[in-house]
mmCIF file of C-alpha atoms and ligand atoms in Angstrom:
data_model
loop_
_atom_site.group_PDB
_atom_site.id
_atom_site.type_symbol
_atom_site.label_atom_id
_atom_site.label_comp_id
_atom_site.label_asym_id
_atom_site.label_seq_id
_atom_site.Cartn_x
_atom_site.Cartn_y
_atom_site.Cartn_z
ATOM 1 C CA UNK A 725 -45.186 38.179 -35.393
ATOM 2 C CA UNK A 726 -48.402 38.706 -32.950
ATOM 3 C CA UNK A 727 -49.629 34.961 -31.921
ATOM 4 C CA UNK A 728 -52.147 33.585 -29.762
ATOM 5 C CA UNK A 729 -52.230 31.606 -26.378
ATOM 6 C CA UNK A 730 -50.051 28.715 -26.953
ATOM 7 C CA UNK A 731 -50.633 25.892 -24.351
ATOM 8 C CA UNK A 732 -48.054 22.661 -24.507
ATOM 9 C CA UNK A 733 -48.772 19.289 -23.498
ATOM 10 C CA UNK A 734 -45.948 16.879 -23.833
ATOM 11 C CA UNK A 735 -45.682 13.712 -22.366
ATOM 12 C CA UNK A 736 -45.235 9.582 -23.527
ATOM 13 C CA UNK A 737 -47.420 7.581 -24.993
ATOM 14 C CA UNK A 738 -50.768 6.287 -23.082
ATOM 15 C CA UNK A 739 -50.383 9.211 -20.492
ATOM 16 C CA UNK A 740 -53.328 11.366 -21.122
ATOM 17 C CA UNK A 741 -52.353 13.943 -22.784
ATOM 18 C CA UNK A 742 -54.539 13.684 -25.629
ATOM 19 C CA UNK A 743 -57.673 13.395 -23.251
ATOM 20 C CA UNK A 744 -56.413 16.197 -21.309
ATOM 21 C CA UNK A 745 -55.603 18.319 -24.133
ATOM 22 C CA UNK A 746 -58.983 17.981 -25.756
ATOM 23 C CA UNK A 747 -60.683 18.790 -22.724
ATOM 24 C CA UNK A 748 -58.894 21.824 -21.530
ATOM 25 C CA UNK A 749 -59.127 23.150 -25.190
ATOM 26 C CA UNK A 750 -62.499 22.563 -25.264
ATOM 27 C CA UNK A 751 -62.260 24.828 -21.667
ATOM 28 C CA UNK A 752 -60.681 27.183 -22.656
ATOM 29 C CA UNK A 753 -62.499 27.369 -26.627
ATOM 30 C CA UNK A 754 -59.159 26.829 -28.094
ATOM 31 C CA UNK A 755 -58.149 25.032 -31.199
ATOM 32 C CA UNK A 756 -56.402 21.496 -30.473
ATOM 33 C CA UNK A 757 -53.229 20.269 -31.995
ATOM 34 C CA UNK A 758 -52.331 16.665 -31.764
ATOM 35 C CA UNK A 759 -49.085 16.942 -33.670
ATOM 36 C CA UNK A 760 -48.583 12.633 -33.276
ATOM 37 C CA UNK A 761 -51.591 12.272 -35.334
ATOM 38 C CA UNK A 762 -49.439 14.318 -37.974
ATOM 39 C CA UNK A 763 -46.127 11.677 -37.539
ATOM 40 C CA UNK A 764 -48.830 8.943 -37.956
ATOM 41 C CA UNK A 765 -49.872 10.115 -41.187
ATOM 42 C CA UNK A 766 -46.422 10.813 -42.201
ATOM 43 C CA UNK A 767 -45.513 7.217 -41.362
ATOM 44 C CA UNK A 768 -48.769 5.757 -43.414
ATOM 45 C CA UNK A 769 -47.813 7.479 -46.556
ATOM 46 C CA UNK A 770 -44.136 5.597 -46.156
ATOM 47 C CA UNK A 771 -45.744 2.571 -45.275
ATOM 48 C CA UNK A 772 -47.874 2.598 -48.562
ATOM 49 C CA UNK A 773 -44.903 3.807 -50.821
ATOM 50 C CA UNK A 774 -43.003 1.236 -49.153
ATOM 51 C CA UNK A 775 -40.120 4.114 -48.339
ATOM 52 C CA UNK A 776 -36.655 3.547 -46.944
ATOM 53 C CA UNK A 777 -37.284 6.108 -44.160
ATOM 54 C CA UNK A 778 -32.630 6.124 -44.299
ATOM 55 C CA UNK A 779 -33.323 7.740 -48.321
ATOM 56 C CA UNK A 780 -33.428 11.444 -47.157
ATOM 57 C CA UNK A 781 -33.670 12.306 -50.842
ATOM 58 C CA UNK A 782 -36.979 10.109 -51.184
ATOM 59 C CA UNK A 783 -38.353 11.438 -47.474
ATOM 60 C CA UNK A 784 -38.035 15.101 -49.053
ATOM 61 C CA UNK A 785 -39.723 14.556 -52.188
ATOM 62 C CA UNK A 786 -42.392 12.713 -50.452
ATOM 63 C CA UNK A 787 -43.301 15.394 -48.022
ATOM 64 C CA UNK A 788 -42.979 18.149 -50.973
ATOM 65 C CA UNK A 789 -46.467 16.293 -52.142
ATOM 66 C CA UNK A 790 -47.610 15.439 -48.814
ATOM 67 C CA UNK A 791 -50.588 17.665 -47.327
ATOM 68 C CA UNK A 792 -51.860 16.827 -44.062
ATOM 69 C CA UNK A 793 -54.868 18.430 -42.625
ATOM 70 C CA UNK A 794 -57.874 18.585 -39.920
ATOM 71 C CA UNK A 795 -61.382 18.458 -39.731
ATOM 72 C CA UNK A 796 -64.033 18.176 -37.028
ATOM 73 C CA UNK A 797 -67.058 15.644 -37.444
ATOM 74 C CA UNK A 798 -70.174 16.618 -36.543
ATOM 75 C CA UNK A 799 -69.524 15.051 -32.603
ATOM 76 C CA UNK A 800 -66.433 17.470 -32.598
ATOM 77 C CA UNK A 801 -63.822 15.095 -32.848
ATOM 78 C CA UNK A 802 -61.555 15.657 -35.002
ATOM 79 C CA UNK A 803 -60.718 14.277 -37.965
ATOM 80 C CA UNK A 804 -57.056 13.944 -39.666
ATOM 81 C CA UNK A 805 -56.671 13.966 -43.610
ATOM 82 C CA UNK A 806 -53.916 12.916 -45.706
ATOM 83 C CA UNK A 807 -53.543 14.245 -48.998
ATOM 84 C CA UNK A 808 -57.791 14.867 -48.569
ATOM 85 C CA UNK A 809 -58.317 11.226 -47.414
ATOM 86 C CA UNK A 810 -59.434 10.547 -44.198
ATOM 87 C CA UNK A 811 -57.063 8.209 -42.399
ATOM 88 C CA UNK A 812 -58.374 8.822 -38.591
ATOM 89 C CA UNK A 813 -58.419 5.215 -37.998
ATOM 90 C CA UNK A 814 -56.034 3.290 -40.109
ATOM 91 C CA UNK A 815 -53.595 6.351 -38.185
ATOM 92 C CA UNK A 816 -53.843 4.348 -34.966
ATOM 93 C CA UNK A 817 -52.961 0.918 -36.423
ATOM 94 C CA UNK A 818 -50.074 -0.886 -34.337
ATOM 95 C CA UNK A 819 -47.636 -0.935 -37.205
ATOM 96 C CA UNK A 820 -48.392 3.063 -37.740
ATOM 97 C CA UNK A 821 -47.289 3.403 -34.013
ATOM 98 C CA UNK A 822 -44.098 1.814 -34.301
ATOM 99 C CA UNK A 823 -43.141 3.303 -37.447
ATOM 100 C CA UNK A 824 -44.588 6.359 -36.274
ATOM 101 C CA UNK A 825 -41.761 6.524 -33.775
ATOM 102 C CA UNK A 826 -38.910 5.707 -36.459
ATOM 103 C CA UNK A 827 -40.067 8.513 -38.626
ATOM 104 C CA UNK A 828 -40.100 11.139 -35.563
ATOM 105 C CA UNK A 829 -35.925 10.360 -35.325
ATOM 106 C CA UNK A 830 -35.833 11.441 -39.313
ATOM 107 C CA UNK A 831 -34.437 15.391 -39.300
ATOM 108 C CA UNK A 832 -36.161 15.724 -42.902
ATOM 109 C CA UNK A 833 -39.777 15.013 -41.207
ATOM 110 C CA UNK A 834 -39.132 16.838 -37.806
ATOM 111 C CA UNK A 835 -38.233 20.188 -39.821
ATOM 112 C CA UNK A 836 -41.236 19.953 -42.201
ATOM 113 C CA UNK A 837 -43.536 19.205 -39.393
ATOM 114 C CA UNK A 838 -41.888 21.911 -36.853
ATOM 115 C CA UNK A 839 -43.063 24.345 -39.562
ATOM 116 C CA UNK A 840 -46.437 23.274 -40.124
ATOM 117 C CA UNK A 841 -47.166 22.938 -36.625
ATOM 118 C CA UNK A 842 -45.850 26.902 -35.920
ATOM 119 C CA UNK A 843 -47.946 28.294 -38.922
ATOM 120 C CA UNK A 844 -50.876 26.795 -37.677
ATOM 121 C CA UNK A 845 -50.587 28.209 -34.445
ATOM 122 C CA UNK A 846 -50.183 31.815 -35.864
ATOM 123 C CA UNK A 847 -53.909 31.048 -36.479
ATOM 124 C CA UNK A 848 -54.989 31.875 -32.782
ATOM 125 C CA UNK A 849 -54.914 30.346 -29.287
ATOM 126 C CA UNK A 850 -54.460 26.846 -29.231
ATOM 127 C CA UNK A 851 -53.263 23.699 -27.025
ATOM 128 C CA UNK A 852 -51.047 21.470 -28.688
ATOM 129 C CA UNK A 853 -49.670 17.863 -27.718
ATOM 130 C CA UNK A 854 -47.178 15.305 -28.583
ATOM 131 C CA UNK A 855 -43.319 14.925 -27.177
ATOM 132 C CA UNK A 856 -41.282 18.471 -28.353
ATOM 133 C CA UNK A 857 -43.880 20.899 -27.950
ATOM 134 C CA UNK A 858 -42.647 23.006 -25.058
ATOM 135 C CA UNK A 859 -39.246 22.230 -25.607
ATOM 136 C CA UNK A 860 -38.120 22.360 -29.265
ATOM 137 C CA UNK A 861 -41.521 23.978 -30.815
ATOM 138 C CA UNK A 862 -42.934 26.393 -28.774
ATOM 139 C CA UNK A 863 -39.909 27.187 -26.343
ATOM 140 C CA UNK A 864 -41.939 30.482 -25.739
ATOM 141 C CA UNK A 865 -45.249 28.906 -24.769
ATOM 142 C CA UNK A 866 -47.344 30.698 -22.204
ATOM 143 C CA UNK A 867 -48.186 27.444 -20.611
ATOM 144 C CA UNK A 868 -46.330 24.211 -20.588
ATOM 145 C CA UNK A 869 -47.289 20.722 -19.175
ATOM 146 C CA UNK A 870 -45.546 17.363 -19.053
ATOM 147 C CA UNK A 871 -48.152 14.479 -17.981
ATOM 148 C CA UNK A 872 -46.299 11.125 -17.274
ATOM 149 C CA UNK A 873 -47.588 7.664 -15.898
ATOM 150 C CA UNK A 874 -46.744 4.806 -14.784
ATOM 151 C CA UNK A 875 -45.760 1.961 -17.426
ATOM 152 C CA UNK A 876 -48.310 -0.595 -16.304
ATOM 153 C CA UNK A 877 -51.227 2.321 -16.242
ATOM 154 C CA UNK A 878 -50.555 3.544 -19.495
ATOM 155 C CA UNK A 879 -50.556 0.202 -21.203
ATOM 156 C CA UNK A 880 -53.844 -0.085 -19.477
ATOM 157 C CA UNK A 881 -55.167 2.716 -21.128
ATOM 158 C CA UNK A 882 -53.951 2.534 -24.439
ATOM 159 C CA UNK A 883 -55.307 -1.761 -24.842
ATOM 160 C CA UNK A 884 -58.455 0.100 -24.164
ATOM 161 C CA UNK A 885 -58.104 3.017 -26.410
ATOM 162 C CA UNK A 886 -57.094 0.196 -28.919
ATOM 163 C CA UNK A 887 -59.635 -2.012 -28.067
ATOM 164 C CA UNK A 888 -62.337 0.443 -28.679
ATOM 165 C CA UNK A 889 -61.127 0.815 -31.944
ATOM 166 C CA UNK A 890 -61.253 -2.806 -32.920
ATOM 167 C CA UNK A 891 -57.311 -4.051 -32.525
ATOM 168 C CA UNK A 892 -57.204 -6.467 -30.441
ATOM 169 C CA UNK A 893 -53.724 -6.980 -28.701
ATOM 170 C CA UNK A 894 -52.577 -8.168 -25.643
ATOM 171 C CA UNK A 895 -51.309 -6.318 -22.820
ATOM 172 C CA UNK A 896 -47.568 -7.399 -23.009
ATOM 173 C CA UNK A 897 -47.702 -6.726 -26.258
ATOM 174 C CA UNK A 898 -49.191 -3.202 -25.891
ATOM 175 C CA UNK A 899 -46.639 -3.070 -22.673
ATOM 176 C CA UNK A 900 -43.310 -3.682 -25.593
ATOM 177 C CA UNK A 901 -44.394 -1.466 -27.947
ATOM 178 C CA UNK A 902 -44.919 1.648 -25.502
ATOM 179 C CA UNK A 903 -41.867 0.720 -23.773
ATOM 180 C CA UNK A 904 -39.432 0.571 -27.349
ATOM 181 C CA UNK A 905 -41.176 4.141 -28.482
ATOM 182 C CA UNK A 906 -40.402 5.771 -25.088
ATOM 183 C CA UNK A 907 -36.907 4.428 -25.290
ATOM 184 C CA UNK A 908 -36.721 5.742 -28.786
ATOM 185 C CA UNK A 909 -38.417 9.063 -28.441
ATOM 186 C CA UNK A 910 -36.376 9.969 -25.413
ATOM 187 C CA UNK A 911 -33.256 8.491 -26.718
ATOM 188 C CA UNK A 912 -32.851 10.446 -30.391
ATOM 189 C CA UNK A 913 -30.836 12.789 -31.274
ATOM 190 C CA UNK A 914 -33.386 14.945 -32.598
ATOM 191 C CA UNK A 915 -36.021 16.700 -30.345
ATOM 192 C CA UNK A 916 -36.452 13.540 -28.012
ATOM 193 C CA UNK A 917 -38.790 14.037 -25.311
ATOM 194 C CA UNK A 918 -37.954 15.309 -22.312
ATOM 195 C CA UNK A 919 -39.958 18.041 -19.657
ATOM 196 C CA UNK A 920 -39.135 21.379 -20.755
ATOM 197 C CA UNK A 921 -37.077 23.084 -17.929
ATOM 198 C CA UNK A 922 -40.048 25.448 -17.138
ATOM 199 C CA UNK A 923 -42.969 22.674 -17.497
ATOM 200 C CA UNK A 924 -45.401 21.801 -14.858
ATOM 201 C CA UNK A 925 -44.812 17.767 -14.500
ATOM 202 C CA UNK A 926 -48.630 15.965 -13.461
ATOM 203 C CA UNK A 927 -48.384 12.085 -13.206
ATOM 204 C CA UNK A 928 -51.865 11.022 -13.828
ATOM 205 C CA UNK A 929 -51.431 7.256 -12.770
ATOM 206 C CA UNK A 930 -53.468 7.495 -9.886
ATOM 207 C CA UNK A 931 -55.384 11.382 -11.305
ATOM 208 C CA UNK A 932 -58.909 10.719 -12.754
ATOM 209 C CA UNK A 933 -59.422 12.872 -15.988
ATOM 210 C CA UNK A 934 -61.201 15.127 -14.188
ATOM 211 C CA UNK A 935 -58.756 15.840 -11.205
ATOM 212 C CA UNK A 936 -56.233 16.470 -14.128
ATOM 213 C CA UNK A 937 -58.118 18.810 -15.612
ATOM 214 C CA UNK A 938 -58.365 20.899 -12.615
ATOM 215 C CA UNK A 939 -54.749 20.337 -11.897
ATOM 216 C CA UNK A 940 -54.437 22.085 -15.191
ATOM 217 C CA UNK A 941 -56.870 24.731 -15.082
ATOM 218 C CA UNK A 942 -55.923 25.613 -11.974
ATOM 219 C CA UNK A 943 -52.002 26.310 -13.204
ATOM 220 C CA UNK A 944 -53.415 28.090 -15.922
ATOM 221 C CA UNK A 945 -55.896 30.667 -14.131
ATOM 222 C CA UNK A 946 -53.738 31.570 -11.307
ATOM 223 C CA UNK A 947 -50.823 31.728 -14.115
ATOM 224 C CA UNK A 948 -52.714 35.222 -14.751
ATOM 225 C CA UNK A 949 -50.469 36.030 -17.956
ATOM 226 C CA UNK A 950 -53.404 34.853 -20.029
ATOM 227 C CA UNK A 951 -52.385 38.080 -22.107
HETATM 228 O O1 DC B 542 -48.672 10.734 -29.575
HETATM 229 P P1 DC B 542 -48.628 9.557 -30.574
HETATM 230 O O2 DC B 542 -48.508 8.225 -29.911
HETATM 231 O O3 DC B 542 -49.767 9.610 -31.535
HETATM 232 O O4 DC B 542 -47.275 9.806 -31.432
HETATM 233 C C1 DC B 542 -46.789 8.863 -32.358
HETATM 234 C C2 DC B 542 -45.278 8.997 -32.492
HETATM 235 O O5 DC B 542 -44.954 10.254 -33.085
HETATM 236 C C3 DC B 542 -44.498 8.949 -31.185
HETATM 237 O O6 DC B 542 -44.009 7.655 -30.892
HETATM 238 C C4 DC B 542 -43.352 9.901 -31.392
HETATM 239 C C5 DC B 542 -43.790 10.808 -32.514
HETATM 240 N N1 DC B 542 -44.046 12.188 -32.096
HETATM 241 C C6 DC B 542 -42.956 13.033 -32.002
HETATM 242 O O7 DC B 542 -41.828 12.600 -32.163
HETATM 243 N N2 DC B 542 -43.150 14.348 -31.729
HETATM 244 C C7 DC B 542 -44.384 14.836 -31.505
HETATM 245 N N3 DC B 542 -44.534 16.126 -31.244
HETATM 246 C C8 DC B 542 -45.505 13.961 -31.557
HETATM 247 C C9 DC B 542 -45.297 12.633 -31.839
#
């Protein structure tokens, strides 16, 4: 079936790849995927129905009723709904996080989501981020990128991202829970994270956003098979 552009940016938590995706979507006038966002809401809806993410039975009938969609405001950020309600913020609560994470090892969820995410790339060109992308998604992406950083400078970033939001935590704590979900997303049997074989690896510890954006751009325009 005839697709569009498909740009991957995978990568572990607090590295920039949602900053980086944004902006070289917003290059490039592609759509932007951030498939966490969609684990997040996954792992609200079980957090509200109080779920036993082991009852595979339960998981399935949940997601059977379980539309997730997204919207842009009118600053162009985007918005993610859950069954039509907005749950943008309460998404990025530290208890979503973590159980974000368990719910990404459940085969059930993975599937559903896997299929979601490819449908809505038929839709045109489009970069699209989170931790299987290049690898188990969109093995036939034109472009793939894997942004890492160090421990210490993604904790940084995410207490801030956090902080600007209103949660207050402190950085050991924001240190333990990145560590346990890298362990765990690299670590499980299904789709953990890893750089696909053919992905161009940028650590952006000591990259402004900027300089990682060109590092990216650049890839992309001499990469000529912008078909
Ligand atoms: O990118 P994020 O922190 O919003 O993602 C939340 C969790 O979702 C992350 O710990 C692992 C999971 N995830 C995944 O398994 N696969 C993806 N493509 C995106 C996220």
């Amino acid at each position: 079936m005839k697709r569009g552009i498909i740009i991957t940016i995978d990568g572990p938590s607090g590295a920039g790849k949602g900053t980086l995706a944004r902006a070289i979507a917003k290059r490039l006038g592609y759509s932007y995927l951030d498939t966490g966002a969609m684990y997040r809401a996954i792992a609200l809806l079980i957090h509200r129905k109080n779920i036993n993410i082991d009852n595979e039975k339960r998981l399935s009938e949940m997601l059977l009723q379980t539309h997730i969609s997204f919207e842009r405001d009118q600053n162009s950020n985007l918005r993610v709904f859950l069954n039509r309600e907005d749950v943008t913020e309460e998404i990025r609560a530290p208890e979503i996080s973590k159980l974000s994470s368990d719910v990404a090892t459940k085969k059930v969820v993975r599937d559903y989501l896997r299929g979601m995410q490819r449908r809505i790339a038929l839709k045109g060109n489009i970069v699209t981020e989170g931790r299987d992308m290049g690898t188990y998604v969109f093995p036939n992406a034109d472009f793939k990128f894997y942004i890492d950083a160090s421990l210490s400078e993604r904790a940084r970033r995410r207490r801030i991202q956090l902080k600007e939001s209103g949660i207050k935590v402190s950085i050991e704590e924001v240190k333990s829970d990145i560590e346990g979900r890298d362990k765990q997303d690299k670590e499980r049997l299904e789709s953990p994270l890893h750089p696909a074989p053919d992905a161009v690896i940028i650590d952006t510890t000591n990259l402004t956003v900027d300089k990682a954006v060109e590092k990216i751009m650049k890839t992309i325009m001499e990469g000529h098979n912008l078909k």
